[in-house]
Tab-separated table of C-alpha atoms in Angstrom:
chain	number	residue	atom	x	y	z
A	1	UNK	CA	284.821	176.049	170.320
A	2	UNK	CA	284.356	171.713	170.781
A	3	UNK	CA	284.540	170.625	167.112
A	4	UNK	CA	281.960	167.799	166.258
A	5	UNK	CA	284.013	164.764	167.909
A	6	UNK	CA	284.419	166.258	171.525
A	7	UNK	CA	281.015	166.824	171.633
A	8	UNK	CA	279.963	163.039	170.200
A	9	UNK	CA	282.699	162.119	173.098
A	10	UNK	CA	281.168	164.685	175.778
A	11	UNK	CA	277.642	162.973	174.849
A	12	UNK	CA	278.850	159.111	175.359
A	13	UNK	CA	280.489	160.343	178.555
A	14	UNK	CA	277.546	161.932	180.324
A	15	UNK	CA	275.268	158.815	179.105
A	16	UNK	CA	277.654	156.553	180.680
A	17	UNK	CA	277.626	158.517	184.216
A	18	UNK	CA	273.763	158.723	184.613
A	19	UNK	CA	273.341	155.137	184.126
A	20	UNK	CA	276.229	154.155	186.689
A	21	UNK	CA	275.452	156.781	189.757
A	22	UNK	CA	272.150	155.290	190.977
A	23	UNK	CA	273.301	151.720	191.325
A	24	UNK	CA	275.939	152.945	193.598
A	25	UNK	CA	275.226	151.886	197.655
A	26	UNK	CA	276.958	153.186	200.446
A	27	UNK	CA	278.794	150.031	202.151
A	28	UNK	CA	281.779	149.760	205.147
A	29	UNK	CA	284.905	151.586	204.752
A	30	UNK	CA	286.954	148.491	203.138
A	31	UNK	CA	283.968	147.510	201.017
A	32	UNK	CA	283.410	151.010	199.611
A	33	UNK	CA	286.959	151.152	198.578
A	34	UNK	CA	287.223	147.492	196.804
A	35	UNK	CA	284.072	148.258	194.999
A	36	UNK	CA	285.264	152.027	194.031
A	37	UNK	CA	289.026	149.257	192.611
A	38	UNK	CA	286.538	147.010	190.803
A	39	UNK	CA	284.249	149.847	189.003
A	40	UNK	CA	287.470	151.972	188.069
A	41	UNK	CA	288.466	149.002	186.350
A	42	UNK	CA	284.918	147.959	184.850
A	43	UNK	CA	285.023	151.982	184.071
A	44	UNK	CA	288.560	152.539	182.126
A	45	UNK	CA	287.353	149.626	180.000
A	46	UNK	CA	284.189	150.820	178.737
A	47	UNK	CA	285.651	154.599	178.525
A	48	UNK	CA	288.715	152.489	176.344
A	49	UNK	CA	285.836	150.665	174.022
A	50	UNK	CA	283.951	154.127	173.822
A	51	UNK	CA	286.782	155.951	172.491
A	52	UNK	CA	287.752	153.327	170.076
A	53	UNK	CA	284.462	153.359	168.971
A	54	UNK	CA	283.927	157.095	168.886
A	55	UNK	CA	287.570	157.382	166.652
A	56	UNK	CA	286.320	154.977	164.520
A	57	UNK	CA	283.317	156.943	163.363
A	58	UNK	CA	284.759	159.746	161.649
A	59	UNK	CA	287.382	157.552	159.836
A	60	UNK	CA	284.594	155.265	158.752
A	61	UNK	CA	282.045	158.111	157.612
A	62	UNK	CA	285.168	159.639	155.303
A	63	UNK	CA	286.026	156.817	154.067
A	64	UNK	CA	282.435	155.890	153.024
A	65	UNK	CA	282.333	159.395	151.267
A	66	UNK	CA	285.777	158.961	149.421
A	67	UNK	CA	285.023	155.053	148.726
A	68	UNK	CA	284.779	154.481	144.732
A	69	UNK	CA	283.031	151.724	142.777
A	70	UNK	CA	285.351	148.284	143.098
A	71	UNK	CA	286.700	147.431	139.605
A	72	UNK	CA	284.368	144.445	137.995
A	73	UNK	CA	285.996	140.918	138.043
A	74	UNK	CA	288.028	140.175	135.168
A	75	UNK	CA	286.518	137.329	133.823
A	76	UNK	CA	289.047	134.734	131.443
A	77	UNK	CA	288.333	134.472	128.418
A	78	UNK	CA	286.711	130.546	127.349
A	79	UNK	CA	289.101	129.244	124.947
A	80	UNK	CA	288.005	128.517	121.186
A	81	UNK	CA	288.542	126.694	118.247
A	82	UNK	CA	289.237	130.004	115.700
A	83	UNK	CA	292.236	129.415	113.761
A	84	UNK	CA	294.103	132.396	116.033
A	85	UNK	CA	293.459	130.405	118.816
A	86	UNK	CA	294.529	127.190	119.887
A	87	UNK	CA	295.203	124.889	116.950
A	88	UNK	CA	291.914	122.415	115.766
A	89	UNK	CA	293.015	119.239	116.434
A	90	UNK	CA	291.929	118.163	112.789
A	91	UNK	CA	294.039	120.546	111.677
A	92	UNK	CA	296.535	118.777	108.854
A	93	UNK	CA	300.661	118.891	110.294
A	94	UNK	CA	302.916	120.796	107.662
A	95	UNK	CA	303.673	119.615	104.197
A	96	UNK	CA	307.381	119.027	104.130
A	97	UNK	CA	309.155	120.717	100.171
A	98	UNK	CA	311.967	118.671	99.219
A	99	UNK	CA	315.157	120.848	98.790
A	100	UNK	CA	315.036	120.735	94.220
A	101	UNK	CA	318.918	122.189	94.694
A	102	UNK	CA	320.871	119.653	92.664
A	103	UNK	CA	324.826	120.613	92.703
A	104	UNK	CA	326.989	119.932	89.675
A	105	UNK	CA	328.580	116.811	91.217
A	106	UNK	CA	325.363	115.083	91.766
A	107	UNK	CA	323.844	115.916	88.744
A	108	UNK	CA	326.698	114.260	87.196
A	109	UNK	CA	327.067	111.160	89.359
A	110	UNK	CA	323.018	110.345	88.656
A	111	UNK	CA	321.645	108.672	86.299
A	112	UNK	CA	318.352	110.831	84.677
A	113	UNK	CA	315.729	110.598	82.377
A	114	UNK	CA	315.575	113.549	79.768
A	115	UNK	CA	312.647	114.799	77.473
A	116	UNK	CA	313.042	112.576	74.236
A	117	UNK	CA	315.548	114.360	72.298
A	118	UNK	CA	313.955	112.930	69.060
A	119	UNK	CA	311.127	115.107	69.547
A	120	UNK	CA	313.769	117.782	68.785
A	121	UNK	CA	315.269	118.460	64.688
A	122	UNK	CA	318.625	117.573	64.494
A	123	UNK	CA	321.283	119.118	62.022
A	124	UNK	CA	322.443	116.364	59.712
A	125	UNK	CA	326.172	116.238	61.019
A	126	UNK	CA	324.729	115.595	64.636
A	127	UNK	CA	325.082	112.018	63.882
A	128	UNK	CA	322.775	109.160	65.602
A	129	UNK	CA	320.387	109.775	67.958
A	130	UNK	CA	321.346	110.842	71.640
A	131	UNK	CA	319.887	108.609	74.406
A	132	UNK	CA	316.993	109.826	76.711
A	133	UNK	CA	316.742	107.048	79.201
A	134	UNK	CA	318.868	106.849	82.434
A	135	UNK	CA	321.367	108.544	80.858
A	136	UNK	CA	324.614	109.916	82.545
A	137	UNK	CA	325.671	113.956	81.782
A	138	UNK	CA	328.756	114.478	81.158
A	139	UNK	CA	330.495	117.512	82.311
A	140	UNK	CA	333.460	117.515	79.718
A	141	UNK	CA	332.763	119.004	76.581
A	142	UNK	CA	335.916	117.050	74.632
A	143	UNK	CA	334.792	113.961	75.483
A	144	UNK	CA	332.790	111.300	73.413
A	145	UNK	CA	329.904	111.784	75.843
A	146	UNK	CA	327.074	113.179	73.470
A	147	UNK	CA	325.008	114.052	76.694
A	148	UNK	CA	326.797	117.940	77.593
A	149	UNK	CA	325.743	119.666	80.481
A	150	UNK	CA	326.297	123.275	79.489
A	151	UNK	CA	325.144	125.332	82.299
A	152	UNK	CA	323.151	124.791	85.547
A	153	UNK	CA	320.880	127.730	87.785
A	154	UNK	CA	318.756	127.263	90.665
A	155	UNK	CA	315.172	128.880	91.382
A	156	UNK	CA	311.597	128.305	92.444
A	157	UNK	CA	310.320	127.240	89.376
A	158	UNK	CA	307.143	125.083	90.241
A	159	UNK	CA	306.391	127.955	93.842
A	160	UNK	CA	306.223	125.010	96.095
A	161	UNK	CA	308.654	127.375	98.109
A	162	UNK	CA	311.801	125.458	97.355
A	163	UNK	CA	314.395	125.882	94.729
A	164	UNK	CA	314.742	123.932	91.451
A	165	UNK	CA	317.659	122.858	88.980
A	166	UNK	CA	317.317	123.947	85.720
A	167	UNK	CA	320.021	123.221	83.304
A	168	UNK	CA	321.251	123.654	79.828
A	169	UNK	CA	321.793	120.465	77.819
A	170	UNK	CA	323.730	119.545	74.473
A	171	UNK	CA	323.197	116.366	72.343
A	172	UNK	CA	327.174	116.612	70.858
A	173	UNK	CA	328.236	114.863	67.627
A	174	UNK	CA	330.820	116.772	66.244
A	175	UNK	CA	330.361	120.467	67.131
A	176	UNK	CA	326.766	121.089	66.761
A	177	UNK	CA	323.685	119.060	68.026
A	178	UNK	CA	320.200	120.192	69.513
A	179	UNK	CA	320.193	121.675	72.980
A	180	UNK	CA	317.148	121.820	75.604
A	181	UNK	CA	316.468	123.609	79.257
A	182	UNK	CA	315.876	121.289	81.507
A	183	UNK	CA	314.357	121.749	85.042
A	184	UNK	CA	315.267	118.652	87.707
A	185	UNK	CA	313.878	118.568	91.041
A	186	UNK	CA	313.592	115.955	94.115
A	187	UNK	CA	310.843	113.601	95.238
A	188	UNK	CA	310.143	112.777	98.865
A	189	UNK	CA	312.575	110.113	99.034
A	190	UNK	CA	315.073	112.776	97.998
A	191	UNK	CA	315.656	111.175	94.294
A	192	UNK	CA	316.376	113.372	91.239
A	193	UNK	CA	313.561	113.627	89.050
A	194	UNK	CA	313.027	115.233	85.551
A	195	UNK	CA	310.421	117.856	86.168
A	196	UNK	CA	310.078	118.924	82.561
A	197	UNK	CA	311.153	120.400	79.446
A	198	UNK	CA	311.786	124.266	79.492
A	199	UNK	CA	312.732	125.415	76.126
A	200	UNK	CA	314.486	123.652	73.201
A	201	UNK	CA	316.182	124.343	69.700
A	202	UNK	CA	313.787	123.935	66.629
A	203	UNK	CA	313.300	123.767	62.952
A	204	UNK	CA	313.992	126.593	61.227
A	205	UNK	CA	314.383	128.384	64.820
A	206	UNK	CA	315.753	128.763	67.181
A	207	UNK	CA	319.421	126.645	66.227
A	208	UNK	CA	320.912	127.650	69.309
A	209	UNK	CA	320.285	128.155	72.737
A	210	UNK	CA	323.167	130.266	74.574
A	211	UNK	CA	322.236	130.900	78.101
A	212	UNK	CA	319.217	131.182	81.034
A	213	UNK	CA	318.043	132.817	84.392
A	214	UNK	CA	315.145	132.124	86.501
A	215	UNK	CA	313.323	134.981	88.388
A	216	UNK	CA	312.262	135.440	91.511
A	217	UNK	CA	308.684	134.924	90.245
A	218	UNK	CA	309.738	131.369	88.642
A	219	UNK	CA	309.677	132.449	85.111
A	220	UNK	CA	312.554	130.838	83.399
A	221	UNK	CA	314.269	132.960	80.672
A	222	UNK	CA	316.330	131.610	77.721
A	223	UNK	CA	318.394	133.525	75.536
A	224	UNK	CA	318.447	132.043	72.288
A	225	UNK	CA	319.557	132.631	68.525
A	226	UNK	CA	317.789	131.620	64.906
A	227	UNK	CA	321.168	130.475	63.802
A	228	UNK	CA	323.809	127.840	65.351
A	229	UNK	CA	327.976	129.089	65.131
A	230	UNK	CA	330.083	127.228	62.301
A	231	UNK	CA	332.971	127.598	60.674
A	232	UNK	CA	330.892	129.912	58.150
A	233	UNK	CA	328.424	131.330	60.481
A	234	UNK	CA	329.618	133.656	63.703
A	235	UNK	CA	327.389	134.428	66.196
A	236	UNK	CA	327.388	137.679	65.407
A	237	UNK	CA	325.626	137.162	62.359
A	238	UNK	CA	322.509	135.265	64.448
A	239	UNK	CA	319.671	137.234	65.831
A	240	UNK	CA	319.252	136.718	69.688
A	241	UNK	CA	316.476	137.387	71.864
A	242	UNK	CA	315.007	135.987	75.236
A	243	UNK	CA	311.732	133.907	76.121
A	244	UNK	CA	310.239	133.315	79.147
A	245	UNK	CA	308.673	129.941	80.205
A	246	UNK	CA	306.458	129.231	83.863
A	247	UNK	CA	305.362	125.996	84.578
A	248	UNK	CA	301.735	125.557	84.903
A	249	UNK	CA	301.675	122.324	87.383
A	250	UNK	CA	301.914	120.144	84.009
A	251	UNK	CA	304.174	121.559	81.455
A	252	UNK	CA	306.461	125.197	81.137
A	253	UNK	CA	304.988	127.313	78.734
A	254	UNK	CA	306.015	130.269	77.145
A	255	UNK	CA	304.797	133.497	79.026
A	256	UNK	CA	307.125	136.112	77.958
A	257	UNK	CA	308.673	136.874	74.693
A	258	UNK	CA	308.537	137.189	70.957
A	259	UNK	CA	307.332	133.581	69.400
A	260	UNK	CA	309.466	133.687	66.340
A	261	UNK	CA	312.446	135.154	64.399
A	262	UNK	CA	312.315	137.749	61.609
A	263	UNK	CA	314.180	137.416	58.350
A	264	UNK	CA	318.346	137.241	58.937
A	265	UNK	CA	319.813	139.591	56.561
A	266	UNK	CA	322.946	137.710	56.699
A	267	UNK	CA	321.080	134.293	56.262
A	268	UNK	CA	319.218	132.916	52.810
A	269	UNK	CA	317.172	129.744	51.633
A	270	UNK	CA	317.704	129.262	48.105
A	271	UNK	CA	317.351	126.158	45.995
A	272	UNK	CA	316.933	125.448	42.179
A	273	UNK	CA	315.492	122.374	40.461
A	274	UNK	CA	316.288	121.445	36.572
A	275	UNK	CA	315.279	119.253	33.745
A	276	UNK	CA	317.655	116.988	31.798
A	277	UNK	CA	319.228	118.624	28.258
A	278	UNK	CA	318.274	116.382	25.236
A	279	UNK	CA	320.225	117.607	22.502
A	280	UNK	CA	317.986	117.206	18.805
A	281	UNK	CA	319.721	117.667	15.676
A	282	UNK	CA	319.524	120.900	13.983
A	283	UNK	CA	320.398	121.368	10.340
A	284	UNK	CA	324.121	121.092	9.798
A	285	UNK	CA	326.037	119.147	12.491
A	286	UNK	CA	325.044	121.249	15.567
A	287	UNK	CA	322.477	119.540	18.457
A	288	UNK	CA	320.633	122.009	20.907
A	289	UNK	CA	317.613	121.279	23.504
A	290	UNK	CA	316.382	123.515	26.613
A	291	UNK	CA	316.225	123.218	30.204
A	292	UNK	CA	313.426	124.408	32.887
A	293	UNK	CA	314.775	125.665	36.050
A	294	UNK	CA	312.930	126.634	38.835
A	295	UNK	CA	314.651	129.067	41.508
A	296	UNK	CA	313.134	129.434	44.837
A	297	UNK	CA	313.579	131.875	47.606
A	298	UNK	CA	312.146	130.001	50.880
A	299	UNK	CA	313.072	132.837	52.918
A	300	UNK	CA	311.021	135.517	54.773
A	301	UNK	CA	313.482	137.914	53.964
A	302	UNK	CA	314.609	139.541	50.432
A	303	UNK	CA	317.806	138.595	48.792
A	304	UNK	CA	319.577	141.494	47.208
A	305	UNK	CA	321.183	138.825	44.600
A	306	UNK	CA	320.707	135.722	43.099
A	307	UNK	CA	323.534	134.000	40.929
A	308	UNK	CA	322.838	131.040	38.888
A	309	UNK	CA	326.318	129.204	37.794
A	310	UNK	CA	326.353	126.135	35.379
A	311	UNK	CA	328.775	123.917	35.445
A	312	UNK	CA	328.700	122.878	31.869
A	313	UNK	CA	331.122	121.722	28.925
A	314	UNK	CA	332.205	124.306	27.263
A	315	UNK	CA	331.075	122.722	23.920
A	316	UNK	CA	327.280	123.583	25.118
A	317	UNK	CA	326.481	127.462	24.344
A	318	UNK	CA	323.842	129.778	25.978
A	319	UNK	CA	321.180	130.857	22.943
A	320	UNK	CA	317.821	132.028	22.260
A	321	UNK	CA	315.704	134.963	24.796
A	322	UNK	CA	315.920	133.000	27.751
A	323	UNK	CA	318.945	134.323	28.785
A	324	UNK	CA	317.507	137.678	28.521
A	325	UNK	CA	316.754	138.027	31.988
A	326	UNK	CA	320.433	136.539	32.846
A	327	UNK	CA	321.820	140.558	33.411
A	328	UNK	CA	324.969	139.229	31.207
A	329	UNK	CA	325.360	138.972	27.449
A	330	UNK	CA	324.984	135.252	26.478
A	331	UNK	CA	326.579	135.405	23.052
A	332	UNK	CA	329.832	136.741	25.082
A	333	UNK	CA	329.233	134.130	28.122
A	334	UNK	CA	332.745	131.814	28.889
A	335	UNK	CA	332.736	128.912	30.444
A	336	UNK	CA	331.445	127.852	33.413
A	337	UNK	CA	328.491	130.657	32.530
A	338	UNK	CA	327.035	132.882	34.838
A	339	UNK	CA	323.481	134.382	35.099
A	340	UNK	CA	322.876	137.340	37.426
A	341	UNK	CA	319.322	137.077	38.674
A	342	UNK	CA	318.950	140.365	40.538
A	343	UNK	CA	316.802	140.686	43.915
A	344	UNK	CA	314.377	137.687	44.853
A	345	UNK	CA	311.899	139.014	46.872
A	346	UNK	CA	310.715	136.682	50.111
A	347	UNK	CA	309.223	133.740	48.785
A	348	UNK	CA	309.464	134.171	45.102
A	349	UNK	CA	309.599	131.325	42.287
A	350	UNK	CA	311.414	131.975	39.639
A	351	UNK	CA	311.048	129.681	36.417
A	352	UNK	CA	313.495	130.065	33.576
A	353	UNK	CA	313.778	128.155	30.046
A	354	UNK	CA	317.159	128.045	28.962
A	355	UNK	CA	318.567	127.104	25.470
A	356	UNK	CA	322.137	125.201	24.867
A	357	UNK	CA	323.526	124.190	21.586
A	358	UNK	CA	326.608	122.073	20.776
A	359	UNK	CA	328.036	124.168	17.650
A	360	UNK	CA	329.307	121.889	14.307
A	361	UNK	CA	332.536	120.513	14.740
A	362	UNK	CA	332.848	120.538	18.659
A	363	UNK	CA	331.893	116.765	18.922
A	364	UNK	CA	330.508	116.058	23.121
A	365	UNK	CA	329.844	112.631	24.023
A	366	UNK	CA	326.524	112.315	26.792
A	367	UNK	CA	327.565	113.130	30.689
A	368	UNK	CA	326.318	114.928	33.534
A	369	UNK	CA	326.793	118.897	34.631
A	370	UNK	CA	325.396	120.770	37.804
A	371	UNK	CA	323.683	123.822	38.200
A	372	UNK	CA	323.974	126.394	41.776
A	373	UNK	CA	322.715	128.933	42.496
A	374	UNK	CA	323.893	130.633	45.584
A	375	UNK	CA	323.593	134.363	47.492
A	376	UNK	CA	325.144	136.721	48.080
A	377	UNK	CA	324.585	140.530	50.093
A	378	UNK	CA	324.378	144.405	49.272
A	379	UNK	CA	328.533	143.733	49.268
A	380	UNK	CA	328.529	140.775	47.739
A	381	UNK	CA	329.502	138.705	50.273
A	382	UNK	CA	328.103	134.901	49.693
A	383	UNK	CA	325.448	134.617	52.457
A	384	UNK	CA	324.983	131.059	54.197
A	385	UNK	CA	322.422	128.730	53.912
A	386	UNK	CA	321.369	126.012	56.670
A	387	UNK	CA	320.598	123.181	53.458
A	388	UNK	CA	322.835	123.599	50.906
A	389	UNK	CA	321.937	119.837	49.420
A	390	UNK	CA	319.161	121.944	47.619
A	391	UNK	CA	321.471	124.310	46.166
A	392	UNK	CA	322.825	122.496	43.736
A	393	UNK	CA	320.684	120.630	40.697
A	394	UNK	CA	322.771	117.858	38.547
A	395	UNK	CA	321.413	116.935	35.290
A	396	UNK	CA	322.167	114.548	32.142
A	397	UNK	CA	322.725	116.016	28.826
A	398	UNK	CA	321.976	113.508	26.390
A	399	UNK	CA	321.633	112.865	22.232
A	400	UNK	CA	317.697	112.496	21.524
């Protein structure tokens, strides 16, 4: 059976021959046969344009059927001034850090300004003053340089995104002196400048300052002691701890840490204070009079025992009940005489009244004698004292 395009072909076919047959004449022999040329040719064209057209139909009818919607035009997007998009042309170019990382040689070779070092307590063998201004470190710790660079560390102390120098400083006379942390960074011109004062030593505490870090979070930590090394002191003895300092755009200030030292059980701050002896005559030849002492215990911590000794003639005798709370017997007391004071408790004043007489037929011309008192632990070990100017009282002893 045709299938639906022979037919639509069949159809254009038949249309075409009923137009063309009645315009046919009959002509001469020669005639007929150029005209039956001319019409085949007239004839294979249109049958050619009819079949192209009639092919063309059913292509163009699927294709209409199978045709889907034409994606929409991608429009481009019309550029903004959002800070993800292209930059603002107000927008302010990069602020350039200078590079705070100060090496040891440079930090030597310059000359810097350093946080007053008067503002800081000095021990009294530190000697004169150390200068602040334009001063030059020095790196060797046996020369006469009294400006010590101890120790240097780098971090991002300020969080301007570059790193600092922070360093540990000695004022030197001698072997001790005060000591301060000390942060340096750059300017813009790339000059070493004193950014600020971290930590320092103090009065009573801390003497010493032994070491520091800085954090990733720009904290600066100092390990520090209540008491400086001597010859009488080891480290050991001092009680360490660390503080932590951030600078605040202005100043560091302490952020982390304990603020203060508790009592040193190997440490004490005693002094005494005493009146003049005036000897008065008694009957018979013998002369006597009385001193006041006053014994102090400036310490926040207890002293497990107090010792009074008095450097006195021997002529001079301990009498009378003040002596009672001395823990030995005055009437068997030798020369230079002892009193055992027992425990002082932190902070206590003690006041004594003492008696001395110069017994008939010891004659003593006037002079001078000294009173300590001094102490010492559960062992009896002497403990040391940072002022021992106040540990000692002289006096006159005199005829009335």
């Amino acid at each position: 059976m045709p299938d639906a395009d022979d037919m639509r072909l069949h159809t254009a076919f038949a249309a075409y021959r009923d137009a063309l047959v009645p315009t046919i004449a009959p002509e001469g022999p020669a005639a007929v046969r150029e005209t039956v040329r001319r019409r085949r040719r007239r004839t294979v064209g249109a049958v050619a344009a009819a079949l192209v057209v009639a092919a063309a139909l059913p292509v163009a009818g699927q294709a209409a059927l199978r045709r889907e919607p034409a994606p929409p035009a991608i429009i481009p997007p019309t550029p903004t001034n959002s800070p993800s998009s292209t930059p603002s042309a107000t927008a302010s170019p990069t602020r350039t850090v200078p590079d705070g990382r100060i090496t040891r040689e440079e930090l030597l070779a310059a000359r810097v300004d350093l946080p007053d070092w008067n503002d800081l307590p000095s021990p009294p063998e530190s000697g004169p003053d150390c200068p602040s201004q334009a001063v030059q470190l020095s790196g060797d710790p046996v020369s006469d340089d009294v400006n010590l660079l101890i120790e240097l560390t780098y971090g991002d102390v300020d969080r301007d995104g570059a790193a600092e120098t922070v360093t540990l400083l000695r004022c030197i006379f001698g072997t001790r002196g005060p000591a301060q942390v000390v942060a340096f960074d750059r300017d813009a011109a790339g000059r070493i400048i004193t950014l600020g004062r971290v930590a320092a030593t103090a009065d009573p505490a801390p003497e010493w300052l032994i070491g520091m870090e800085v954090r990733a979070d720009g904290v600066v930590r100092v390990a520090m002691a209540d008491r400086a090394p001597g010859a009488s002191w080891p480290l050991e003895w001092s009680q360490r701890q660390w503080r932590g300092y951030r600078w605040d755009g202005r100043r560091f200030r302490q952020a982390e840490g304990p603020a203060s030292f508790g009592p040193n059980p190997h440490a004490a701050d005693l002094s005494v204070t005493a009146t003049n002896l005036v000897l008065a005559r008694e009957p018979g030849d013998s002369w006597s009079g009385t001193i006041k002492l006053r014994v102090r215990n400036s310490s926040a911590g207890e002293v497990h025992s107090a010792r009074l000794t008095f450097d006195v003639p021997y002529q001079l005798r301990p009498v009378g009940a003040g002596w009672d709370r001395c823990r030995q017997n005055a009437h068997e007391m030798t020369a230079p005489y002892q009193c055992d004071l027992g425990r002082l408790a932190p902070h206590a004043d003690l006041q004594l009244t003492l008696q001395l007489r110069r017994a008939q037929g010891t004659p003593l011309p006037a002079g001078k004698a000294t009173i300590e008192v001094l102490a010492t632990d559960a062992d009896g070990v002497r403990l040391t004292e940072r002022d021992r100017d106040d540990n000692v009282a002289t006096i006159t002893y005199r005829y009335s």
